[in-house]
CSV table of C-alpha atoms in Angstrom, one decimal:
chain,number,residue,atom,x,y,z
A,1,UNK,CA,3.5,-4.0,1.7
A,2,UNK,CA,6.6,-3.0,-0.2
A,3,UNK,CA,8.9,-4.8,2.3
A,4,UNK,CA,8.3,-2.0,4.8
A,5,UNK,CA,7.2,-2.0,8.5
A,6,UNK,CA,5.8,1.1,10.1
A,7,UNK,CA,6.1,1.5,13.9
A,8,UNK,CA,3.7,4.1,15.1
A,9,UNK,CA,4.3,6.2,18.2
A,10,UNK,CA,0.9,8.0,18.5
A,11,UNK,CA,0.6,9.7,15.2
A,12,UNK,CA,-1.3,10.2,11.9
A,13,UNK,CA,-0.1,8.3,8.8
A,14,UNK,CA,-1.4,8.5,5.2
A,15,UNK,CA,0.0,5.9,2.7
A,16,UNK,CA,-0.2,6.4,-1.0
A,17,UNK,CA,0.5,3.4,-3.2
A,18,UNK,CA,0.4,3.2,-7.0
A,19,UNK,CA,2.3,1.4,-9.8
A,20,UNK,CA,4.8,4.2,-10.0
A,21,UNK,CA,5.4,5.3,-6.4
A,22,UNK,CA,5.0,4.5,-2.7
A,23,UNK,CA,4.6,7.4,-0.3
A,24,UNK,CA,4.2,7.7,3.5
A,25,UNK,CA,3.0,11.0,5.0
A,26,UNK,CA,3.4,11.4,8.8
A,27,UNK,CA,2.2,14.3,11.0
A,28,UNK,CA,1.0,15.0,14.5
A,29,UNK,CA,3.5,12.6,16.0
A,30,UNK,CA,6.3,10.4,14.7
A,31,UNK,CA,6.8,7.0,13.0
A,32,UNK,CA,9.8,4.8,12.4
A,33,UNK,CA,9.8,3.2,8.9
A,34,UNK,CA,12.0,0.1,8.4
A,35,UNK,CA,12.6,-1.8,5.1
A,36,UNK,CA,13.7,-5.4,4.7
A,37,UNK,CA,12.8,-8.8,3.4
A,38,UNK,CA,11.2,-10.0,6.7
A,39,UNK,CA,8.6,-7.2,6.5
A,40,UNK,CA,7.6,-8.3,3.0
A,41,UNK,CA,7.2,-12.0,4.2
A,42,UNK,CA,5.4,-12.0,7.6
A,43,UNK,CA,6.3,-15.6,8.3
A,44,UNK,CA,9.9,-14.5,8.5
A,45,UNK,CA,9.0,-12.4,11.6
A,46,UNK,CA,8.0,-15.6,13.4
A,47,UNK,CA,10.8,-16.3,16.0
A,48,UNK,CA,10.4,-20.1,15.6
A,49,UNK,CA,10.7,-19.8,11.8
A,50,UNK,CA,13.8,-17.6,12.2
A,51,UNK,CA,15.3,-20.1,14.7
A,52,UNK,CA,14.5,-23.1,12.4
A,53,UNK,CA,16.1,-21.4,9.3
A,54,UNK,CA,19.1,-20.3,11.2
A,55,UNK,CA,19.5,-23.9,12.5
A,56,UNK,CA,19.4,-25.0,8.9
A,57,UNK,CA,22.2,-22.5,8.1
A,58,UNK,CA,24.5,-24.5,10.3
A,59,UNK,CA,24.6,-27.0,7.5
A,60,UNK,CA,26.0,-24.3,5.2
A,61,UNK,CA,28.8,-22.7,7.3
A,62,UNK,CA,30.4,-21.1,4.3
A,63,UNK,CA,27.2,-19.2,3.5
A,64,UNK,CA,25.9,-18.7,7.1
A,65,UNK,CA,27.2,-15.1,7.5
A,66,UNK,CA,25.9,-14.1,4.1
A,67,UNK,CA,22.4,-15.4,4.6
A,68,UNK,CA,22.1,-14.2,8.2
A,69,UNK,CA,22.2,-10.7,6.7
A,70,UNK,CA,18.8,-11.4,5.1
A,71,UNK,CA,17.2,-10.6,8.5
A,72,UNK,CA,19.0,-7.2,8.8
A,73,UNK,CA,17.0,-4.0,8.0
A,74,UNK,CA,17.9,-2.5,4.7
A,75,UNK,CA,17.0,1.0,5.9
A,76,UNK,CA,15.4,2.8,8.8
A,77,UNK,CA,13.9,6.3,8.8
A,78,UNK,CA,12.2,8.3,11.6
A,79,UNK,CA,9.5,10.6,10.2
A,80,UNK,CA,7.8,13.5,11.9
A,81,UNK,CA,5.8,16.1,10.0
A,82,UNK,CA,7.4,14.8,6.9
A,83,UNK,CA,6.9,12.3,4.0
A,84,UNK,CA,9.0,9.5,2.6
A,85,UNK,CA,8.6,8.7,-1.1
A,86,UNK,CA,10.2,5.9,-3.2
A,87,UNK,CA,9.5,3.7,-6.2
A,88,UNK,CA,6.9,1.0,-5.8
A,89,UNK,CA,8.3,-2.4,-5.3
A,90,UNK,CA,7.9,-4.5,-8.4
A,91,UNK,CA,8.3,-8.2,-9.0
A,92,UNK,CA,7.7,-10.0,-12.4
A,93,UNK,CA,4.1,-11.3,-12.7
A,94,UNK,CA,5.5,-14.4,-14.4
A,95,UNK,CA,5.7,-17.2,-11.7
A,96,UNK,CA,9.0,-18.3,-13.1
A,97,UNK,CA,10.5,-14.9,-12.4
A,98,UNK,CA,8.6,-13.8,-9.3
A,99,UNK,CA,10.3,-15.0,-6.1
A,100,UNK,CA,7.2,-14.2,-4.1
A,101,UNK,CA,5.1,-16.6,-6.2
A,102,UNK,CA,7.8,-19.3,-6.2
A,103,UNK,CA,7.9,-19.3,-2.4
A,104,UNK,CA,4.1,-19.3,-2.2
A,105,UNK,CA,3.4,-22.0,-4.8
A,106,UNK,CA,6.0,-24.7,-4.3
A,107,UNK,CA,8.2,-26.3,-1.6
A,108,UNK,CA,11.8,-25.1,-1.9
A,109,UNK,CA,14.9,-26.5,-0.3
A,110,UNK,CA,16.7,-24.2,2.2
A,111,UNK,CA,19.5,-23.3,-0.2
A,112,UNK,CA,17.1,-22.4,-3.0
A,113,UNK,CA,14.9,-20.4,-0.5
A,114,UNK,CA,17.9,-18.4,0.6
A,115,UNK,CA,18.8,-17.6,-3.0
A,116,UNK,CA,15.2,-16.4,-3.6
A,117,UNK,CA,15.3,-14.2,-0.4
A,118,UNK,CA,18.6,-12.8,-1.5
A,119,UNK,CA,17.0,-11.9,-4.9
A,120,UNK,CA,14.1,-10.2,-3.1
A,121,UNK,CA,16.5,-8.3,-0.9
A,122,UNK,CA,18.4,-6.9,-3.9
A,123,UNK,CA,15.1,-5.7,-5.4
A,124,UNK,CA,14.2,-3.9,-2.1
A,125,UNK,CA,17.7,-2.3,-1.9
A,126,UNK,CA,17.4,-1.0,-5.5
A,127,UNK,CA,13.9,0.4,-4.7
A,128,UNK,CA,15.0,2.0,-1.4
A,129,UNK,CA,17.9,3.7,-3.2
A,130,UNK,CA,15.2,6.0,-4.8
A,131,UNK,CA,13.8,7.2,-1.5
A,132,UNK,CA,13.3,10.9,-0.9
A,133,UNK,CA,12.3,12.6,2.4
A,134,UNK,CA,10.4,15.9,2.3
A,135,UNK,CA,9.3,18.2,5.2
A,136,UNK,CA,5.6,18.7,5.3
A,137,UNK,CA,4.6,22.4,5.2
A,138,UNK,CA,1.6,23.7,7.1
A,139,UNK,CA,-0.5,23.8,3.9
A,140,UNK,CA,0.5,20.1,3.1
A,141,UNK,CA,-0.8,19.0,6.5
A,142,UNK,CA,-4.0,21.0,6.1
A,143,UNK,CA,-4.6,19.3,2.8
A,144,UNK,CA,-4.0,15.9,4.3
A,145,UNK,CA,-6.4,16.6,7.2
A,146,UNK,CA,-9.0,17.7,4.7
A,147,UNK,CA,-8.6,14.7,2.6
A,148,UNK,CA,-8.7,12.3,5.5
A,149,UNK,CA,-11.8,14.0,6.9
A,150,UNK,CA,-13.5,13.6,3.6
A,151,UNK,CA,-12.7,9.9,3.3
A,152,UNK,CA,-13.9,9.2,6.9
A,153,UNK,CA,-17.1,11.2,6.4
A,154,UNK,CA,-17.8,11.2,2.7
A,155,UNK,CA,-20.4,13.7,1.4
A,156,UNK,CA,-22.2,13.6,-1.9
A,157,UNK,CA,-20.5,15.8,-4.5
A,158,UNK,CA,-22.8,18.7,-5.5
A,159,UNK,CA,-22.4,19.8,-9.1
A,160,UNK,CA,-23.0,23.4,-10.0
A,161,UNK,CA,-26.4,23.9,-11.6
A,162,UNK,CA,-26.3,25.2,-15.2
A,163,UNK,CA,-28.2,28.3,-16.1
A,164,UNK,CA,-30.9,27.4,-18.7
A,165,UNK,CA,-31.5,30.0,-21.4
A,166,UNK,CA,-35.1,30.5,-22.6
A,167,UNK,CA,-35.8,28.8,-26.0
A,168,UNK,CA,-37.9,30.8,-28.4
A,169,UNK,CA,-39.9,28.6,-30.8
A,170,UNK,CA,-43.2,28.6,-32.6
A,171,UNK,CA,-44.1,25.4,-30.8
A,172,UNK,CA,-43.8,25.4,-27.0
A,173,UNK,CA,-41.1,23.1,-25.9
A,174,UNK,CA,-40.5,21.8,-22.4
A,175,UNK,CA,-36.9,21.3,-21.4
A,176,UNK,CA,-36.3,18.6,-18.7
A,177,UNK,CA,-33.5,19.3,-16.4
A,178,UNK,CA,-31.5,16.2,-15.5
A,179,UNK,CA,-29.9,16.2,-12.1
A,180,UNK,CA,-26.6,14.6,-11.7
A,181,UNK,CA,-26.7,11.4,-9.7
A,182,UNK,CA,-25.0,11.7,-6.4
A,183,UNK,CA,-22.4,9.0,-5.9
A,184,UNK,CA,-22.5,7.4,-2.4
A,185,UNK,CA,-19.8,5.3,-0.9
A,186,UNK,CA,-20.5,1.5,-1.1
A,187,UNK,CA,-19.8,-0.5,2.1
A,188,UNK,CA,-18.7,-4.0,1.0
A,189,UNK,CA,-17.9,-5.3,4.5
A,190,UNK,CA,-15.1,-7.6,5.4
A,191,UNK,CA,-13.3,-8.7,2.2
A,192,UNK,CA,-10.0,-9.9,1.0
A,193,UNK,CA,-8.5,-7.7,-1.7
A,194,UNK,CA,-5.7,-8.8,-4.0
A,195,UNK,CA,-3.4,-6.2,-5.5
A,196,UNK,CA,-1.6,-6.4,-8.9
A,197,UNK,CA,1.7,-6.6,-7.1
A,198,UNK,CA,0.6,-9.9,-5.7
A,199,UNK,CA,0.0,-8.8,-2.1
A,200,UNK,CA,-3.3,-9.4,-0.3
A,201,UNK,CA,-5.1,-7.3,2.3
A,202,UNK,CA,-8.1,-8.3,4.5
A,203,UNK,CA,-10.4,-5.8,6.3
A,204,UNK,CA,-13.5,-3.7,6.2
A,205,UNK,CA,-13.8,-2.5,2.6
A,206,UNK,CA,-15.5,0.6,1.2
A,207,UNK,CA,-15.8,1.5,-2.5
A,208,UNK,CA,-15.9,5.3,-3.3
A,209,UNK,CA,-15.6,6.6,-6.9
A,210,UNK,CA,-12.3,5.3,-8.4
A,211,UNK,CA,-10.8,4.0,-5.2
A,212,UNK,CA,-11.2,1.6,-2.3
A,213,UNK,CA,-10.8,2.4,1.3
A,214,UNK,CA,-9.8,-0.6,3.5
A,215,UNK,CA,-9.7,-0.5,7.3
A,216,UNK,CA,-7.3,-2.9,9.0
A,217,UNK,CA,-7.0,-2.9,12.8
A,218,UNK,CA,-8.4,0.7,13.0
A,219,UNK,CA,-6.1,2.1,10.3
A,220,UNK,CA,-7.5,3.2,7.0
A,221,UNK,CA,-5.7,2.9,3.7
A,222,UNK,CA,-6.7,4.2,0.2
A,223,UNK,CA,-6.1,2.0,-2.9
A,224,UNK,CA,-6.8,3.1,-6.4
A,225,UNK,CA,-9.1,0.8,-8.5
A,226,UNK,CA,-6.4,0.4,-11.2
A,227,UNK,CA,-4.1,-1.3,-8.6
A,228,UNK,CA,-6.7,-3.9,-7.6
A,229,UNK,CA,-6.6,-7.3,-9.3
A,230,UNK,CA,-9.5,-9.0,-7.5
A,231,UNK,CA,-11.8,-8.9,-4.5
A,232,UNK,CA,-12.9,-12.1,-2.7
A,233,UNK,CA,-16.6,-12.0,-1.7
């Protein structure tokens, strides 16, 4: 997601992702956050793919140095008891303008592929320029712990009961008290969820109120319903 790789070193991480911003909270340990094109496209992390593409670059010696930089990290941050916030990565939804969709939907020659990767890299660079690091105060960490605990062990929300005033009327009237329906988390099981930014996530999915909680390889992530395009059942 967002052209970012998170390398954990025994820590707690909470990721917030919306249309406007992308935020990573880290506490009780440390994490290294790296940004770059190859983290946005997992197939670029494959050593054989990297070797093949670099071999192809030999045919374009005048552009080799330029395109080899595509594999370089754009930024690297070490976080501990702090948060990193930036703009959400955005590509045009139109397949003619979105390099992610172009790479996914049709075969491209090496030179065209490098131009698309370069375009994606510029978008990530622009997004990363808005990043902001903030130290987490004790109260911030306590709020994160409370929220994580609530997500992992959700409890029905109890609404305060309203005090009923007696009604004086010539005709006896019975007032029925309607109890608020308690909303329980819905476990959807292993599902593939597609976000509006074009990315897909696969894991154990739970729906709770206006959000989804997806667990991937033991890590939980919260996604707002408004950011979800579709769910494959």
